[in-house]
Short mmCIF file of C-alpha atoms in Angstrom, two decimals:
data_model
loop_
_atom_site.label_atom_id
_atom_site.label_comp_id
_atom_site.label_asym_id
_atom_site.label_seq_id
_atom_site.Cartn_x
_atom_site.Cartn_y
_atom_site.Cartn_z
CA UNK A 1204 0.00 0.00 0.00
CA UNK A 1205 1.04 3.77 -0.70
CA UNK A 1206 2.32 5.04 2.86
CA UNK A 1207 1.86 8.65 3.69
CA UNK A 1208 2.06 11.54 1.67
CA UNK A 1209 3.87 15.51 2.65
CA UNK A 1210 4.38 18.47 0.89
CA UNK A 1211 6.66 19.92 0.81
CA UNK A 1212 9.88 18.55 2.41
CA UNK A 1213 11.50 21.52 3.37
CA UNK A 1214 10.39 25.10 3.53
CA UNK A 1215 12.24 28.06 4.94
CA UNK A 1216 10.11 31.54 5.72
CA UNK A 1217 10.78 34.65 7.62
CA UNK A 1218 8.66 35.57 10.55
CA UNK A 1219 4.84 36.78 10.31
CA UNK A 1220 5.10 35.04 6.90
CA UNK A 1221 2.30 32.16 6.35
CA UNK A 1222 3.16 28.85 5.36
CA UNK A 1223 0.73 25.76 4.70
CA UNK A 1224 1.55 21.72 4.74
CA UNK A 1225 -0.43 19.35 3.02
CA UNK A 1226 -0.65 15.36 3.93
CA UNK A 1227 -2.56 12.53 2.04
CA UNK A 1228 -3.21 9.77 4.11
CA UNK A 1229 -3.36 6.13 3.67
CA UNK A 1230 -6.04 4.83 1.73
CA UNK A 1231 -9.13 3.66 3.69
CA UNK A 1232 -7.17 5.77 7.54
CA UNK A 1233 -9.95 7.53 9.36
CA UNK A 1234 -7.91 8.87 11.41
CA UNK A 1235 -5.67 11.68 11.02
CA UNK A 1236 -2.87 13.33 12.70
CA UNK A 1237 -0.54 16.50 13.19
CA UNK A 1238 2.58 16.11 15.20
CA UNK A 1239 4.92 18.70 15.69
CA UNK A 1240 8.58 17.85 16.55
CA UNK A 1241 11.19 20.41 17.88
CA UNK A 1242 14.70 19.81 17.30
CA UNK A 1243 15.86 16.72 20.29
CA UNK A 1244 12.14 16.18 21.33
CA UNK A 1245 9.71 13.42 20.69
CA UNK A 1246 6.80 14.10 18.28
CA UNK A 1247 4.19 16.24 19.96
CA UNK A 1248 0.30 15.82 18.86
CA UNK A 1249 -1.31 18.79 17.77
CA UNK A 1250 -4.18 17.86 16.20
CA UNK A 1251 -6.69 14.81 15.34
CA UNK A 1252 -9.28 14.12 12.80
CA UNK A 1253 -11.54 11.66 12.90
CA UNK A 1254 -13.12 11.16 9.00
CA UNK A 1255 -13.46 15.03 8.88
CA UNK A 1256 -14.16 15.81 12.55
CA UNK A 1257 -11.72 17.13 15.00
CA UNK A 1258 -11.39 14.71 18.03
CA UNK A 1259 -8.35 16.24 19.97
CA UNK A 1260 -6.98 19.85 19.16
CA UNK A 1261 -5.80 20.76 22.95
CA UNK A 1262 -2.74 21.34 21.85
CA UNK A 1263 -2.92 23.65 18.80
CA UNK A 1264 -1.81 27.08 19.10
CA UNK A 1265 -5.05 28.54 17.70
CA UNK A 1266 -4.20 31.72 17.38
CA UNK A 1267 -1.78 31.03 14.83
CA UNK A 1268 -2.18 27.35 13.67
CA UNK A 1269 -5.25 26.24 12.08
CA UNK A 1270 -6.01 22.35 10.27
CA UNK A 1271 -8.69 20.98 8.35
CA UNK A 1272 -10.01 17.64 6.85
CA UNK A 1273 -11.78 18.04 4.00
CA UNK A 1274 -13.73 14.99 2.78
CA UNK A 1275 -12.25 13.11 5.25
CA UNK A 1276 -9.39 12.28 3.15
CA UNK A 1277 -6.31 15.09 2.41
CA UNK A 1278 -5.56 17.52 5.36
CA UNK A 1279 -4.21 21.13 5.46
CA UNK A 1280 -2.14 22.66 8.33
CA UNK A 1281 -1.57 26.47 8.00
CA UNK A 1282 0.69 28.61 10.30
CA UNK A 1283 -0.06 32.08 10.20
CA UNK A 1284 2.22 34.26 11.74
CA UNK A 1285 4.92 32.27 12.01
CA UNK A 1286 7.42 32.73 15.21
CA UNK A 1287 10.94 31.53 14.97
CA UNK A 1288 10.06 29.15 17.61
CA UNK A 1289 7.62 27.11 15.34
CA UNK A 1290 10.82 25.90 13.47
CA UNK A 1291 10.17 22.20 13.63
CA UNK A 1292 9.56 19.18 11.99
CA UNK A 1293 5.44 18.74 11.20
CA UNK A 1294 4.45 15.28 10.80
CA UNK A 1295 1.34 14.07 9.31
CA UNK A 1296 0.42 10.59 10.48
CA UNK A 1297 -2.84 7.96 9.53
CA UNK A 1298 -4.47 4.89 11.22
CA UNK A 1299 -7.29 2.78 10.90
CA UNK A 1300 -9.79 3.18 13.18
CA UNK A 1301 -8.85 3.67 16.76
CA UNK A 1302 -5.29 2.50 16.11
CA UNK A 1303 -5.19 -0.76 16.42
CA UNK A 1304 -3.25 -1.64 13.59
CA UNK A 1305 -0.74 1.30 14.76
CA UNK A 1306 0.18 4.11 13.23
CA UNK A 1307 1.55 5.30 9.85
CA UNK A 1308 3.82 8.47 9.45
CA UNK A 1309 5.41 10.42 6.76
CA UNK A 1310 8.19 11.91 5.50
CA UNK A 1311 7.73 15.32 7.35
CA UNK A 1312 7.84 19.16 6.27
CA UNK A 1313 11.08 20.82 8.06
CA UNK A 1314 10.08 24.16 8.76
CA UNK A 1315 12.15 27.25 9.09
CA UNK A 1316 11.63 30.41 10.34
CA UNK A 1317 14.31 32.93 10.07
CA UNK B 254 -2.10 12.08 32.28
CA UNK B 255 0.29 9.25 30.58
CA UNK B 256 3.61 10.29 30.02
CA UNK B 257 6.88 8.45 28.46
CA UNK B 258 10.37 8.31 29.57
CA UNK B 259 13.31 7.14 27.21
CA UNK B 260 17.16 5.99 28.94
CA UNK B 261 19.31 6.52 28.21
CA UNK B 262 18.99 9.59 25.99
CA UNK B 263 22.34 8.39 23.75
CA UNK B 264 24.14 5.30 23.21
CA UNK B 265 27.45 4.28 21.41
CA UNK B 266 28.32 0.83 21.23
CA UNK B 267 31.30 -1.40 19.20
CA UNK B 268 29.62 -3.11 15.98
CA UNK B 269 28.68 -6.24 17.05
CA UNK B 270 27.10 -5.70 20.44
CA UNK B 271 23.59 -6.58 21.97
CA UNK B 272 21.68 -3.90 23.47
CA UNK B 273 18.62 -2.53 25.19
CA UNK B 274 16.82 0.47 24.83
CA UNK B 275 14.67 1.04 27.79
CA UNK B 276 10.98 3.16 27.58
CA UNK B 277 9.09 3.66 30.75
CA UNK B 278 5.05 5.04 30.75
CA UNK B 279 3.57 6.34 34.44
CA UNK B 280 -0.30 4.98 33.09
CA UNK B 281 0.03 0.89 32.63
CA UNK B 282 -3.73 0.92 31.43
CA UNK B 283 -2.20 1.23 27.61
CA UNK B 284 -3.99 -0.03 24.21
CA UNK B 285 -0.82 -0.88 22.45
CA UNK B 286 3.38 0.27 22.59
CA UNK B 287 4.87 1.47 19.15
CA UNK B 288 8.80 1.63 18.81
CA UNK B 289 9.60 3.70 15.93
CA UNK B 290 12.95 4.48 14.07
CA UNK B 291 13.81 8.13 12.60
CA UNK B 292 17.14 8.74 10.92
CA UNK B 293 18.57 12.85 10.68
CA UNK B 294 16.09 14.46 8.40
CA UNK B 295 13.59 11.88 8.06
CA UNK B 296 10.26 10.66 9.02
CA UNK B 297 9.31 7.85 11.49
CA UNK B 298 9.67 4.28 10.34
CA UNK B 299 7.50 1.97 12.54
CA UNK B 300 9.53 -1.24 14.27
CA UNK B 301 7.18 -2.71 16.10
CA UNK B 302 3.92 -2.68 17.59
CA UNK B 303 2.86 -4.56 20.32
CA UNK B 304 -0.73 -5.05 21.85
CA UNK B 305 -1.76 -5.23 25.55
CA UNK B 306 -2.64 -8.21 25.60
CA UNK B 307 1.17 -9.26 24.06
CA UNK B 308 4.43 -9.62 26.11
CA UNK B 309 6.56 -9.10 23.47
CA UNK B 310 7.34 -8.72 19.55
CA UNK B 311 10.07 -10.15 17.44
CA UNK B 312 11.04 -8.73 13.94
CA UNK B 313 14.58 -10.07 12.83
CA UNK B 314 16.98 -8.66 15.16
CA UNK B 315 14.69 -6.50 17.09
CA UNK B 316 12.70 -8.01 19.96
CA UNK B 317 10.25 -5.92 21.78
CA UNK B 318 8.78 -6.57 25.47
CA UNK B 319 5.86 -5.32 27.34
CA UNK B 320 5.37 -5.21 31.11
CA UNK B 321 2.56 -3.15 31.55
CA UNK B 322 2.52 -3.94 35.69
CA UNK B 323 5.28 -2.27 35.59
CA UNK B 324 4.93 0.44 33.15
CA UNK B 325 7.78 -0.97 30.94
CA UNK B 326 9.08 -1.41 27.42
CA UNK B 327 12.62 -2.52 26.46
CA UNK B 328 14.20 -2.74 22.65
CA UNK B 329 16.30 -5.39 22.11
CA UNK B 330 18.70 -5.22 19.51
CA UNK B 331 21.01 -8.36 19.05
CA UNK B 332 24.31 -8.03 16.61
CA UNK B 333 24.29 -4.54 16.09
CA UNK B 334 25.59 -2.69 13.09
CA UNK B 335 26.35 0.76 12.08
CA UNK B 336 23.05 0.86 9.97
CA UNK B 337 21.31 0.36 13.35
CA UNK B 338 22.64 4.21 13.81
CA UNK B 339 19.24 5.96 14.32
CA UNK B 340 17.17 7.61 16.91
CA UNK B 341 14.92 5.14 18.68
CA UNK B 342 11.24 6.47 19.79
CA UNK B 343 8.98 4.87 22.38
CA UNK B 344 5.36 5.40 21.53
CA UNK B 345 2.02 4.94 24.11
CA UNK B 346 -1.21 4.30 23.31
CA UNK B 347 -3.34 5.34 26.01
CA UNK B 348 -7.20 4.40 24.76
CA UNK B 349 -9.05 3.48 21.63
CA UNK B 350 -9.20 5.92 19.53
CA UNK B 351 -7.29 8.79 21.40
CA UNK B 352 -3.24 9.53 19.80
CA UNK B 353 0.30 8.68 20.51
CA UNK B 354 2.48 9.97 23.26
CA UNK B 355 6.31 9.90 22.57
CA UNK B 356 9.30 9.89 24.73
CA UNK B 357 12.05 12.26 24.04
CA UNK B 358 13.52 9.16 22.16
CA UNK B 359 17.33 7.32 22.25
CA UNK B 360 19.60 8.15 20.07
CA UNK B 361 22.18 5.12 19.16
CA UNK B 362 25.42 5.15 17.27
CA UNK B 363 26.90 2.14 15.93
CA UNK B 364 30.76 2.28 15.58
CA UNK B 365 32.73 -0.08 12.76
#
């Protein structure tokens, strides 16, 4: 099976600039993830779809980060304004429902801010 | 709230050597473990999963155990090799349903 799909691998912006990453899951995944990892840290969730509905997005900086699912399929995560601090590595991860099966990830978009 | 430990944080070991990568977790009332592999620059490759109900997971030259009584996980590697030079992550799964939680991850080097 086709594993997960980013875009784009690497992307470097200045601060206050926007920037958006782009993830197609695995085929027939209803569920859909955002992880963020900083530079010597372990993946950290920031948001979860379930089909097209948001189960978990406690962690999201809202004022600034925003993520949607449409169709249940592709997903979106926008940053706008970035802060040097968001310089990370976004990862976009699928499973099959409730995670049984575990989980896949992708490649990952390495942000940087400047 | 669950939370995962990784030790030790970095490893370096001869080619050739047997090790353990140890993963701790304060909730024992997990779904599953996941032990992933990421190497500089790259995205996480899953290793091995292992259910609640399991005690452990072979794959090759990777065995995984479970002992959720006491809120542990180890890696075994056997024969290592330089290509075993990656960073090791530890992965909980709390509920049905609800996401990973990582540790901080181990970070191994594999001399020739």
């Amino acid at each position: 099976e086709a594993g997960v799909a980013q875009s784009p691998r690497y992307k470097i912006i200045e601060k206050r600039q926007s920037v958006a990453f782009w993830c197609n899951p695995i085929s027939g995944h209803a569920t859909l993830y955002w992880y963020q990892q900083i530079l010597g840290q372990g993946p950290k969730l920031l948001i979860q779809f379930q089909n097209n509905g948001v189960v978990d997005d406690s962690q999201l900086p809202k004022d600034r980060f925003s993520a949607e699912r449409l169709k249940g399929v592709d997903s979106t995560l926008k940053i706008q304004p970035a802060k040097l601090e968001d310089s990370a590595v976004y990862l976009c991860a699928s499973s099959s429902w409730k995670g049984k099966n575990g989980y896949t990830f992708g490649s990952g978009t390495r942000l940087t801010v400047v | 709230k669950q939370e995962v430990t990784q030790i030790p944080a970095a490893l370096s070991v001869p080619e050739g050597e047997n090790l353990v990568l140890n993963c701790s977790f304060t909730d024992s009332a997990i779904y599953n473990l996941q032990w992933f592999r990421q190497d500089p620059g790259k995205g996480l490759t899953s290793l091995l999963l292992i259910q609640s109900s399991q005690r452990e997971q072979t794959s090759g030259r990777l065995n995984a155990s479970l002992d959720k009584s006491s809120g542990r996980s180890t890696l075994y590697i056997a024969a290592s090799q330089p290509g075993d030079s990656a960073t090791y992550l530890c992965a909980a799964h709390n509920q049905a349903g609800t996401a990973l939680i990582f540790g901080k991850g181990t970070t191994l080097s594999v001399s020739s």
